[in-house]
GROMACS .gro file of N, CA and C in nm:
model
  525
    1ARG      N    1  -0.696  -1.090  -1.482
    1ARG     CA    2  -0.791  -1.187  -1.431
    1ARG      C    3  -0.841  -1.145  -1.292
    2ARG      N    4  -0.861  -1.015  -1.279
    2ARG     CA    5  -0.904  -0.962  -1.149
    2ARG      C    6  -1.040  -1.015  -1.106
    3ASP      N    7  -1.133  -1.021  -1.198
    3ASP     CA    8  -1.266  -1.069  -1.161
    3ASP      C    9  -1.260  -1.211  -1.106
    4GLU      N   10  -1.177  -1.293  -1.169
    4GLU     CA   11  -1.161  -1.430  -1.122
    4GLU      C   12  -1.101  -1.432  -0.982
    5ALA      N   13  -1.000  -1.349  -0.961
    5ALA     CA   14  -0.935  -1.343  -0.829
    5ALA      C   15  -1.034  -1.296  -0.722
    6ILE      N   16  -1.112  -1.195  -0.755
    6ILE     CA   17  -1.211  -1.146  -0.659
    6ILE      C   18  -1.310  -1.256  -0.624
    7GLY      N   19  -1.356  -1.328  -0.724
    7GLY     CA   20  -1.449  -1.439  -0.699
    7GLY      C   21  -1.389  -1.545  -0.609
    8LEU      N   22  -1.263  -1.577  -0.632
    8LEU     CA   23  -1.196  -1.678  -0.549
    8LEU      C   24  -1.179  -1.629  -0.405
    9PHE      N   25  -1.141  -1.502  -0.390
    9PHE     CA   26  -1.128  -1.446  -0.255
    9PHE      C   27  -1.264  -1.444  -0.185
   10ARG      N   28  -1.369  -1.407  -0.258
   10ARG     CA   29  -1.503  -1.403  -0.200
   10ARG      C   30  -1.544  -1.542  -0.152
   11THR      N   31  -1.524  -1.642  -0.237
   11THR     CA   32  -1.559  -1.779  -0.201
   11THR      C   33  -1.481  -1.826  -0.079
   12ALA      N   34  -1.350  -1.800  -0.078
   12ALA     CA   35  -1.267  -1.841   0.036
   12ALA      C   36  -1.312  -1.772   0.164
   13ALA      N   37  -1.342  -1.642   0.155
   13ALA     CA   38  -1.383  -1.567   0.274
   13ALA      C   39  -1.515  -1.619   0.328
   14LEU      N   40  -1.613  -1.640   0.241
   14LEU     CA   41  -1.744  -1.684   0.286
   14LEU      C   42  -1.741  -1.826   0.340
   15SER      N   43  -1.656  -1.911   0.283
   15SER     CA   44  -1.653  -2.050   0.330
   15SER      C   45  -1.570  -2.065   0.457
   16SER      N   46  -1.474  -1.976   0.479
   16SER     CA   47  -1.388  -1.991   0.597
   16SER      C   48  -1.440  -1.917   0.719
   17GLY      N   49  -1.508  -1.806   0.696
   17GLY     CA   50  -1.551  -1.725   0.810
   17GLY      C   51  -1.434  -1.659   0.882
   18ASP      N   52  -1.323  -1.643   0.812
   18ASP     CA   53  -1.202  -1.586   0.869
   18ASP      C   54  -1.193  -1.437   0.837
   19ALA      N   55  -1.165  -1.354   0.936
   19ALA     CA   56  -1.158  -1.209   0.917
   19ALA      C   57  -1.053  -1.171   0.813
   20PHE      N   58  -0.937  -1.235   0.818
   20PHE     CA   59  -0.831  -1.201   0.723
   20PHE      C   60  -0.871  -1.236   0.580
   21ALA      N   61  -0.942  -1.345   0.563
   21ALA     CA   62  -0.989  -1.382   0.429
   21ALA      C   63  -1.085  -1.277   0.375
   22HIS      N   64  -1.173  -1.224   0.460
   22HIS     CA   65  -1.263  -1.116   0.416
   22HIS      C   66  -1.183  -0.990   0.383
   23HIS      N   67  -1.079  -0.965   0.461
   23HIS     CA   68  -0.993  -0.850   0.433
   23HIS      C   69  -0.927  -0.865   0.295
   24LEU      N   70  -0.877  -0.982   0.265
   24LEU     CA   71  -0.814  -1.005   0.134
   24LEU      C   72  -0.916  -0.990   0.021
   25HIS      N   73  -1.037  -1.036   0.043
   25HIS     CA   74  -1.143  -1.015  -0.056
   25HIS      C   75  -1.164  -0.865  -0.076
   26GLY      N   76  -1.169  -0.790   0.034
   26GLY     CA   77  -1.186  -0.644   0.025
   26GLY      C   78  -1.073  -0.578  -0.052
   27GLU      N   79  -0.950  -0.619  -0.026
   27GLU     CA   80  -0.836  -0.560  -0.097
   27GLU      C   81  -0.844  -0.589  -0.247
   28ALA      N   82  -0.879  -0.712  -0.281
   28ALA     CA   83  -0.889  -0.747  -0.423
   28ALA      C   84  -0.999  -0.664  -0.491
   29ALA      N   85  -1.112  -0.649  -0.425
   29ALA     CA   86  -1.221  -0.569  -0.482
   29ALA      C   87  -1.182  -0.423  -0.491
   30GLU      N   88  -1.113  -0.374  -0.390
   30GLU     CA   89  -1.071  -0.233  -0.390
   30GLU      C   90  -0.973  -0.204  -0.504
   31LEU      N   91  -0.883  -0.298  -0.530
   31LEU     CA   92  -0.787  -0.280  -0.640
   31LEU      C   93  -0.856  -0.273  -0.775
   32SER      N   94  -0.977  -0.324  -0.783
   32SER     CA   95  -1.054  -0.318  -0.907
   32SER      C   96  -1.160  -0.209  -0.903
   33ALA      N   97  -1.143  -0.114  -0.811
   33ALA     CA   98  -1.235   0.000  -0.799
   33ALA      C   99  -1.377  -0.044  -0.769
   34ARG      N  100  -1.392  -0.152  -0.697
   34ARG     CA  101  -1.524  -0.199  -0.654
   34ARG      C  102  -1.540  -0.166  -0.507
   35ASP      N  103  -1.550  -0.037  -0.477
   35ASP     CA  104  -1.549   0.009  -0.339
   35ASP      C  105  -1.669  -0.040  -0.258
   36ILE      N  106  -1.785  -0.054  -0.319
   36ILE     CA  107  -1.902  -0.101  -0.244
   36ILE      C  108  -1.879  -0.246  -0.199
   37GLU      N  109  -1.830  -0.329  -0.291
   37GLU     CA  110  -1.800  -0.468  -0.256
   37GLU      C  111  -1.688  -0.475  -0.154
   38ALA      N  112  -1.586  -0.393  -0.173
   38ALA     CA  113  -1.473  -0.392  -0.080
   38ALA      C  114  -1.518  -0.350   0.060
   39ALA      N  115  -1.599  -0.245   0.068
   39ALA     CA  116  -1.648  -0.198   0.198
   39ALA      C  117  -1.728  -0.308   0.268
   40ALA      N  118  -1.810  -0.380   0.194
   40ALA     CA  119  -1.889  -0.489   0.253
   40ALA      C  120  -1.796  -0.598   0.307
   41ALA      N  121  -1.691  -0.630   0.233
   41ALA     CA  122  -1.596  -0.733   0.278
   41ALA      C  123  -1.523  -0.686   0.404
   42TYR      N  124  -1.482  -0.559   0.407
   42TYR     CA  125  -1.414  -0.506   0.525
   42TYR      C  126  -1.508  -0.506   0.646
   43ARG      N  127  -1.634  -0.473   0.622
   43ARG     CA  128  -1.733  -0.476   0.733
   43ARG      C  129  -1.750  -0.619   0.787
   44ARG      N  130  -1.750  -0.718   0.698
   44ARG     CA  131  -1.759  -0.857   0.744
   44ARG      C  132  -1.635  -0.895   0.825
   45ALA      N  133  -1.519  -0.849   0.780
   45ALA     CA  134  -1.396  -0.876   0.856
   45ALA      C  135  -1.405  -0.813   0.995
   46LEU      N  136  -1.457  -0.692   1.002
   46LEU     CA  137  -1.468  -0.624   1.132
   46LEU      C  138  -1.574  -0.687   1.221
   47ALA      N  139  -1.678  -0.743   1.161
   47ALA     CA  140  -1.778  -0.813   1.242
   47ALA      C  141  -1.716  -0.934   1.311
   48LEU      N  142  -1.621  -0.997   1.242
   48LEU     CA  143  -1.553  -1.114   1.298
   48LEU      C  144  -1.440  -1.074   1.394
   49ASP      N  145  -1.376  -0.961   1.366
   49ASP     CA  146  -1.264  -0.915   1.449
   49ASP      C  147  -1.268  -0.763   1.457
   50PRO      N  148  -1.342  -0.706   1.555
   50PRO     CA  149  -1.356  -0.561   1.566
   50PRO      C  150  -1.225  -0.486   1.584
   51GLY      N  151  -1.119  -0.553   1.627
   51GLY     CA  152  -0.990  -0.488   1.645
   51GLY      C  153  -0.898  -0.497   1.525
   52PHE      N  154  -0.950  -0.539   1.411
   52PHE     CA  155  -0.870  -0.555   1.289
   52PHE      C  156  -0.851  -0.417   1.224
   53ASN      N  157  -0.748  -0.345   1.270
   53ASN     CA  158  -0.730  -0.206   1.228
   53ASN      C  159  -0.698  -0.189   1.081
   54GLN      N  160  -0.631  -0.286   1.020
   54GLN     CA  161  -0.605  -0.275   0.876
   54GLN      C  162  -0.737  -0.274   0.799
   55ALA      N  163  -0.828  -0.361   0.835
   55ALA     CA  164  -0.958  -0.365   0.768
   55ALA      C  165  -1.036  -0.236   0.794
   56ARG      N  166  -1.029  -0.186   0.917
   56ARG     CA  167  -1.100  -0.062   0.951
   56ARG      C  168  -1.045   0.055   0.869
   57ALA      N  169  -0.913   0.065   0.859
   57ALA     CA  170  -0.852   0.174   0.782
   57ALA      C  171  -0.887   0.163   0.634
   58ARG      N  172  -0.884   0.041   0.579
   58ARG     CA  173  -0.919   0.021   0.437
   58ARG      C  174  -1.066   0.056   0.415
   59LEU      N  175  -1.153   0.019   0.510
   59LEU     CA  176  -1.294   0.059   0.501
   59LEU      C  177  -1.303   0.211   0.497
   60GLY      N  178  -1.224   0.277   0.578
   60GLY     CA  179  -1.222   0.423   0.578
   60GLY      C  180  -1.188   0.480   0.442
   61THR      N  181  -1.089   0.423   0.373
   61THR     CA  182  -1.053   0.475   0.240
   61THR      C  183  -1.168   0.455   0.141
   62CYS      N  184  -1.236   0.342   0.151
   62CYS     CA  185  -1.351   0.318   0.062
   62CYS      C  186  -1.462   0.421   0.087
   63LEU      N  187  -1.490   0.445   0.214
   63LEU     CA  188  -1.595   0.540   0.249
   63LEU      C  189  -1.558   0.682   0.207
   64LEU      N  190  -1.432   0.719   0.224
   64LEU     CA  191  -1.387   0.852   0.182
   64LEU      C  192  -1.403   0.869   0.032
   65ARG      N  193  -1.364   0.768  -0.045
   65ARG     CA  194  -1.379   0.778  -0.191
   65ARG      C  195  -1.525   0.788  -0.233
   66SER      N  196  -1.614   0.729  -0.153
   66SER     CA  197  -1.756   0.733  -0.189
   66SER      C  198  -1.824   0.861  -0.139
   67GLY      N  199  -1.749   0.945  -0.065
   67GLY     CA  200  -1.804   1.072  -0.019
   67GLY      C  201  -1.861   1.068   0.122
   68ASP      N  202  -1.852   0.956   0.191
   68ASP     CA  203  -1.900   0.946   0.329
   68ASP      C  204  -1.787   0.991   0.421
   69TYR      N  205  -1.768   1.122   0.431
   69TYR     CA  206  -1.654   1.176   0.504
   69TYR      C  207  -1.660   1.154   0.655
   70PRO      N  208  -1.773   1.173   0.723
   70PRO     CA  209  -1.771   1.151   0.869
   70PRO      C  210  -1.731   1.008   0.908
   71ASP      N  211  -1.796   0.908   0.849
   71ASP     CA  212  -1.760   0.770   0.881
   71ASP      C  213  -1.625   0.732   0.821
   72GLY      N  214  -1.596   0.785   0.704
   72GLY     CA  215  -1.468   0.755   0.640
   72GLY      C  216  -1.350   0.800   0.724
   73TRP      N  217  -1.353   0.926   0.771
   73TRP     CA  218  -1.242   0.975   0.854
   73TRP      C  219  -1.235   0.899   0.985
   74ARG      N  220  -1.349   0.868   1.045
   74ARG     CA  221  -1.351   0.796   1.172
   74ARG      C  222  -1.282   0.659   1.157
   75HIS      N  223  -1.316   0.587   1.053
   75HIS     CA  224  -1.254   0.456   1.030
   75HIS      C  225  -1.108   0.469   0.986
   76TYR      N  226  -1.079   0.571   0.906
   76TYR     CA  227  -0.944   0.588   0.854
   76TYR      C  228  -0.842   0.613   0.964
   77GLU      N  229  -0.885   0.669   1.077
   77GLU     CA  230  -0.793   0.694   1.188
   77GLU      C  231  -0.731   0.564   1.240
   78ALA      N  232  -0.794   0.451   1.215
   78ALA     CA  233  -0.739   0.322   1.259
   78ALA      C  234  -0.605   0.294   1.192
   79ARG      N  235  -0.572   0.366   1.085
   79ARG     CA  236  -0.443   0.346   1.018
   79ARG      C  237  -0.327   0.370   1.114
   80LEU      N  238  -0.349   0.455   1.213
   80LEU     CA  239  -0.243   0.485   1.309
   80LEU      C  240  -0.207   0.364   1.395
   81PHE      N  241  -0.293   0.263   1.393
   81PHE     CA  242  -0.270   0.144   1.473
   81PHE      C  243  -0.254   0.019   1.386
   82ALA      N  244  -0.247   0.039   1.255
   82ALA     CA  245  -0.239  -0.073   1.161
   82ALA      C  246  -0.099  -0.084   1.104
   83PRO      N  247  -0.039  -0.202   1.109
   83PRO     CA  248   0.093  -0.217   1.049
   83PRO      C  249   0.089  -0.186   0.900
   84GLY      N  250   0.192  -0.116   0.853
   84GLY     CA  251   0.203  -0.088   0.711
   84GLY      C  252   0.135   0.039   0.665
   85PHE      N  253   0.067   0.110   0.754
   85PHE     CA  254   0.000   0.233   0.711
   85PHE      C  255   0.080   0.356   0.746
   86SER      N  256   0.113   0.372   0.871
   86SER     CA  257   0.178   0.495   0.915
   86SER      C  258   0.329   0.475   0.921
   87THR      N  259   0.402   0.578   0.879
   87THR     CA  260   0.547   0.570   0.881
   87THR      C  261   0.602   0.593   1.021
   88ILE      N  262   0.526   0.655   1.107
   88ILE     CA  263   0.574   0.686   1.241
   88ILE      C  264   0.472   0.637   1.343
   89LEU      N  265   0.459   0.506   1.354
   89LEU     CA  266   0.361   0.448   1.447
   89LEU      C  267   0.388   0.488   1.591
   90ALA      N  268   0.513   0.516   1.624
   90ALA     CA  269   0.545   0.552   1.762
   90ALA      C  270   0.476   0.681   1.805
   91LEU      N  271   0.431   0.762   1.710
   91LEU     CA  272   0.369   0.891   1.743
   91LEU      C  273   0.220   0.881   1.768
   92ARG      N  274   0.162   0.766   1.744
   92ARG     CA  275   0.016   0.755   1.750
   92ARG      C  276  -0.042   0.789   1.886
   93ASP      N  277   0.034   0.768   1.993
   93ASP     CA  278  -0.018   0.796   2.127
   93ASP      C  279   0.021   0.935   2.179
   94ARG      N  280   0.095   1.009   2.100
   94ARG     CA  281   0.138   1.142   2.142
   94ARG      C  282   0.025   1.242   2.117
   95PRO      N  283   0.019   1.350   2.197
   95PRO     CA  284  -0.089   1.447   2.179
   95PRO      C  285  -0.090   1.505   2.039
   96ARG      N  286  -0.208   1.525   1.987
   96ARG     CA  287  -0.225   1.577   1.852
   96ARG      C  288  -0.254   1.726   1.858
   97TRP      N  289  -0.192   1.803   1.770
   97TRP     CA  290  -0.215   1.946   1.762
   97TRP      C  291  -0.359   1.971   1.722
   98SER      N  292  -0.417   2.079   1.775
   98SER     CA  293  -0.550   2.122   1.732
   98SER      C  294  -0.553   2.274   1.734
   99LEU      N  295  -0.657   2.332   1.678
   99LEU     CA  296  -0.670   2.478   1.676
   99LEU      C  297  -0.677   2.537   1.817
  100ARG      N  298  -0.709   2.455   1.914
  100ARG     CA  299  -0.718   2.502   2.052
  100ARG      C  300  -0.582   2.501   2.123
  101SER      N  301  -0.478   2.457   2.055
  101SER     CA  302  -0.345   2.450   2.116
  101SER      C  303  -0.294   2.591   2.147
  102ARG      N  304  -0.218   2.601   2.254
  102ARG     CA  305  -0.161   2.730   2.293
  102ARG      C  306  -0.045   2.767   2.202
  103PRO      N  307  -0.027   2.897   2.174
  103PRO     CA  308   0.090   2.941   2.098
  103PRO      C  309   0.219   2.904   2.173
  104GLY      N  310   0.325   2.887   2.097
  104GLY     CA  311   0.455   2.855   2.156
  104GLY      C  312   0.480   2.707   2.175
  105ARG      N  313   0.383   2.624   2.146
  105ARG     CA  314   0.400   2.479   2.161
  105ARG      C  315   0.494   2.428   2.052
  106ARG      N  316   0.574   2.328   2.084
  106ARG     CA  317   0.662   2.264   1.986
  106ARG      C  318   0.580   2.155   1.918
  107VAL      N  319   0.557   2.175   1.789
  107VAL     CA  320   0.470   2.085   1.713
  107VAL      C  321   0.554   2.010   1.610
  108LEU      N  322   0.551   1.878   1.618
  108LEU     CA  323   0.618   1.794   1.519
  108LEU      C  324   0.521   1.771   1.404
  109VAL      N  325   0.559   1.816   1.286
  109VAL     CA  326   0.482   1.794   1.164
  109VAL      C  327   0.554   1.683   1.089
  110HIS      N  328   0.484   1.575   1.058
  110HIS     CA  329   0.554   1.463   0.996
  110HIS      C  330   0.479   1.412   0.873
  111GLY      N  331   0.559   1.376   0.774
  111GLY     CA  332   0.505   1.317   0.652
  111GLY      C  333   0.462   1.175   0.681
  112GLU      N  334   0.332   1.152   0.676
  112GLU     CA  335   0.279   1.022   0.714
  112GLU      C  336   0.236   0.941   0.593
  113GLN      N  337   0.202   1.007   0.487
  113GLN     CA  338   0.155   0.938   0.367
  113GLN      C  339   0.267   0.942   0.262
  114GLY      N  340   0.231   0.958   0.139
  114GLY     CA  341   0.331   0.962   0.032
  114GLY      C  342   0.389   1.101   0.012
  115ARG      N  343   0.489   1.109  -0.074
  115ARG     CA  344   0.555   1.237  -0.100
  115ARG      C  345   0.458   1.339  -0.160
  116GLY      N  346   0.369   1.293  -0.247
  116GLY     CA  347   0.273   1.385  -0.308
  116GLY      C  348   0.183   1.451  -0.205
  117ASP      N  349   0.136   1.374  -0.108
  117ASP     CA  350   0.054   1.431  -0.002
  117ASP      C  351   0.134   1.531   0.080
  118SER      N  352   0.259   1.498   0.110
  118SER     CA  353   0.343   1.591   0.187
  118SER      C  354   0.361   1.723   0.114
  119ILE      N  355   0.388   1.717  -0.017
  119ILE     CA  356   0.405   1.839  -0.096
  119ILE      C  357   0.273   1.916  -0.101
  120PHE      N  358   0.164   1.846  -0.125
  120PHE     CA  359   0.032   1.908  -0.135
  120PHE      C  360  -0.004   1.982  -0.005
  121LEU      N  361   0.034   1.925   0.109
  121LEU     CA  362  -0.006   1.981   0.238
  121LEU      C  363   0.101   2.070   0.300
  122ALA      N  364   0.213   2.088   0.233
  122ALA     CA  365   0.320   2.173   0.286
  122ALA      C  366   0.273   2.315   0.309
  123ARG      N  367   0.174   2.360   0.235
  123ARG     CA  368   0.126   2.498   0.247
  123ARG      C  369   0.070   2.530   0.385
  124TYR      N  370   0.038   2.427   0.464
  124TYR     CA  371  -0.017   2.450   0.597
  124TYR      C  372   0.090   2.472   0.704
  125VAL      N  373   0.213   2.437   0.676
  125VAL     CA  374   0.319   2.456   0.775
  125VAL      C  375   0.337   2.603   0.808
  126PRO      N  376   0.346   2.696   0.710
  126PRO     CA  377   0.356   2.838   0.745
  126PRO      C  378   0.235   2.888   0.825
  127LEU      N  379   0.117   2.836   0.793
  127LEU     CA  380  -0.003   2.877   0.868
  127LEU      C  381   0.005   2.830   1.013
  128LEU      N  382   0.058   2.713   1.033
  128LEU     CA  383   0.075   2.661   1.168
  128LEU      C  384   0.171   2.751   1.247
  129ALA      N  385   0.277   2.793   1.181
  129ALA     CA  386   0.372   2.884   1.246
  129ALA      C  387   0.307   3.019   1.277
  130GLU      N  388   0.222   3.068   1.186
  130GLU     CA  389   0.152   3.193   1.210
  130GLU      C  390   0.059   3.185   1.331
  131LEU      N  391   0.011   3.067   1.362
  131LEU     CA  392  -0.074   3.046   1.480
  131LEU      C  393   0.009   3.036   1.608
  132GLY      N  394   0.141   3.047   1.595
  132GLY     CA  395   0.228   3.050   1.712
  132GLY      C  396   0.299   2.920   1.743
  133ALA      N  397   0.286   2.820   1.658
  133ALA     CA  398   0.355   2.693   1.683
  133ALA      C  399   0.501   2.704   1.644
  134ARG      N  400   0.586   2.636   1.718
  134ARG     CA  401   0.726   2.620   1.679
  134ARG      C  402   0.732   2.487   1.606
  135THR      N  403   0.741   2.492   1.475
  135THR     CA  404   0.727   2.371   1.394
  135THR      C  405   0.860   2.299   1.374
  136MET      N  406   0.855   2.171   1.400
  136MET     CA  407   0.966   2.081   1.370
  136MET      C  408   0.912   1.986   1.264
  137VAL      N  409   0.979   1.979   1.151
  137VAL     CA  410   0.926   1.904   1.038
  137VAL      C  411   1.012   1.782   1.009
  138PHE      N  412   0.944   1.668   0.995
  138PHE     CA  413   1.010   1.542   0.959
  138PHE      C  414   0.937   1.486   0.838
  139VAL      N  415   1.004   1.485   0.723
  139VAL     CA  416   0.943   1.435   0.600
  139VAL      C  417   1.033   1.331   0.536
  140GLN      N  418   0.986   1.275   0.426
  140GLN     CA  419   1.063   1.178   0.352
  140GLN      C  420   1.196   1.242   0.310
  141PRO      N  421   1.305   1.164   0.312
  141PRO     CA  422   1.437   1.219   0.279
  141PRO      C  423   1.441   1.295   0.146
  142GLU      N  424   1.364   1.249   0.047
  142GLU     CA  425   1.365   1.315  -0.084
  142GLU      C  426   1.308   1.456  -0.078
  143LEU      N  427   1.235   1.489   0.027
  143LEU     CA  428   1.168   1.620   0.037
  143LEU      C  429   1.238   1.715   0.133
  144GLU      N  430   1.346   1.672   0.194
  144GLU     CA  431   1.411   1.756   0.295
  144GLU      C  432   1.455   1.891   0.239
  145ARG      N  433   1.515   1.894   0.120
  145ARG     CA  434   1.560   2.023   0.063
  145ARG      C  435   1.442   2.116   0.037
  146LEU      N  436   1.333   2.063  -0.011
  146LEU     CA  437   1.213   2.144  -0.036
  146LEU      C  438   1.160   2.203   0.094
  147PHE      N  439   1.145   2.121   0.196
  147PHE     CA  440   1.089   2.168   0.323
  147PHE      C  441   1.185   2.258   0.399
  148ALA      N  442   1.316   2.246   0.375
  148ALA     CA  443   1.414   2.332   0.441
  148ALA      C  444   1.393   2.478   0.402
  149ARG      N  445   1.341   2.502   0.282
  149ARG     CA  446   1.318   2.639   0.234
  149ARG      C  447   1.178   2.690   0.265
  150LEU      N  448   1.096   2.609   0.326
  150LEU     CA  449   0.958   2.644   0.352
  150LEU      C  450   0.948   2.742   0.468
  151PRO      N  451   0.880   2.857   0.450
  151PRO     CA  452   0.863   2.951   0.562
  151PRO      C  453   0.789   2.884   0.678
  152GLY      N  454   0.829   2.919   0.797
  152GLY     CA  455   0.761   2.867   0.916
  152GLY      C  456   0.823   2.743   0.975
  153VAL      N  457   0.922   2.683   0.909
  153VAL     CA  458   0.987   2.563   0.962
  153VAL      C  459   1.093   2.608   1.062
  154SER      N  460   1.073   2.577   1.189
  154SER     CA  461   1.172   2.612   1.292
  154SER      C  462   1.290   2.517   1.287
  155THR      N  463   1.260   2.387   1.272
  155THR     CA  464   1.364   2.284   1.271
  155THR      C  465   1.326   2.178   1.168
  156LEU      N  466   1.422   2.141   1.085
  156LEU     CA  467   1.402   2.032   0.991
  156LEU      C  468   1.475   1.910   1.047
  157LEU      N  469   1.401   1.805   1.071
  157LEU     CA  470   1.459   1.682   1.125
  157LEU      C  471   1.494   1.590   1.009
  158ARG      N  472   1.611   1.536   1.013
  158ARG     CA  473   1.657   1.449   0.906
  158ARG      C  474   1.641   1.303   0.944
  159ASN      N  475   1.626   1.219   0.844
  159ASN     CA  476   1.610   1.075   0.864
  159ASN      C  477   1.729   1.021   0.943
  160GLY      N  478   1.701   0.942   1.046
  160GLY     CA  479   1.806   0.884   1.129
  160GLY      C  480   1.844   0.971   1.248
  161GLN      N  481   1.800   1.095   1.248
  161GLN     CA  482   1.829   1.187   1.358
  161GLN      C  483   1.741   1.152   1.478
  162ALA      N  484   1.794   1.169   1.598
  162ALA     CA  485   1.716   1.142   1.719
  162ALA      C  486   1.599   1.241   1.725
  163MET      N  487   1.484   1.192   1.766
  163MET     CA  488   1.364   1.274   1.775
  163MET      C  489   1.375   1.365   1.897
  164PRO      N  490   1.369   1.497   1.877
  164PRO     CA  491   1.378   1.588   1.992
  164PRO      C  492   1.245   1.589   2.069
  165GLU      N  493   1.246   1.652   2.183
  165GLU     CA  494   1.124   1.668   2.261
  165GLU      C  495   1.028   1.761   2.186
  166PHE      N  496   0.899   1.727   2.193
  166PHE     CA  497   0.797   1.812   2.134
  166PHE      C  498   0.671   1.799   2.217
  167ASP      N  499   0.581   1.897   2.202
  167ASP     CA  500   0.459   1.900   2.282
  167ASP      C  501   0.343   1.830   2.214
  168GLU      N  502   0.332   1.847   2.083
  168GLU     CA  503   0.221   1.791   2.007
  168GLU      C  504   0.271   1.748   1.870
  169GLN      N  505   0.192   1.670   1.801
  169GLN     CA  506   0.229   1.625   1.667
  169GLN      C  507   0.108   1.634   1.576
  170VAL      N  508   0.138   1.648   1.449
  170VAL     CA  509   0.031   1.648   1.349
  170VAL      C  510   0.088   1.588   1.220
  171PRO      N  511   0.020   1.486   1.168
  171PRO     CA  512   0.067   1.427   1.041
  171PRO      C  513   0.026   1.514   0.923
  172LEU      N  514   0.105   1.507   0.818
  172LEU     CA  515   0.066   1.570   0.691
  172LEU      C  516  -0.029   1.476   0.621
  173ASP      N  517  -0.153   1.481   0.660
  173ASP     CA  518  -0.256   1.402   0.592
  173ASP      C  519  -0.371   1.495   0.560
  174ARG      N  520  -0.469   1.444   0.491
  174ARG     CA  521  -0.575   1.530   0.438
  174ARG      C  522  -0.687   1.560   0.537
  175LYS      N  523  -0.676   1.512   0.656
  175LYS     CA  524  -0.784   1.534   0.753
  175LYS      C  525  -0.775   1.672   0.814
   0.00000   0.00000   0.00000
């Protein structure tokens, strides 16, 4: 009864003028692969509350799926400030690695999305090491054995272990 639920969320959002209600309408539409409707609902939520990072991040996913990569990635970055999106929110304010980084920097590579994304993007860890980074890798516990054998991993950090000092960080995401 998804269509009915979407209609009810739409009605509630439009009658209340509440940003969270528009966000819920967007989520319901997104779950039914109605990305255009979902994006419109997220935009209405953001018009009411420009700091609503969950809505901004969800808008980003809709835009990315529709092929609008520049705006999609820009909005998707709000996930770093939205509860429930990033596994390591404490890292959001730490310097991010870039191609302009100096060799020898200690770079924390962390699994930020699901296990599939971490496995898919593991191929970049050896390349990062080839660029001169000293890579410290923190991934989901289920992937620790896999990443321990990955070339280029200087240090594998285990769940519950104290976070060592590092110079820059980069999430295992598709950006």
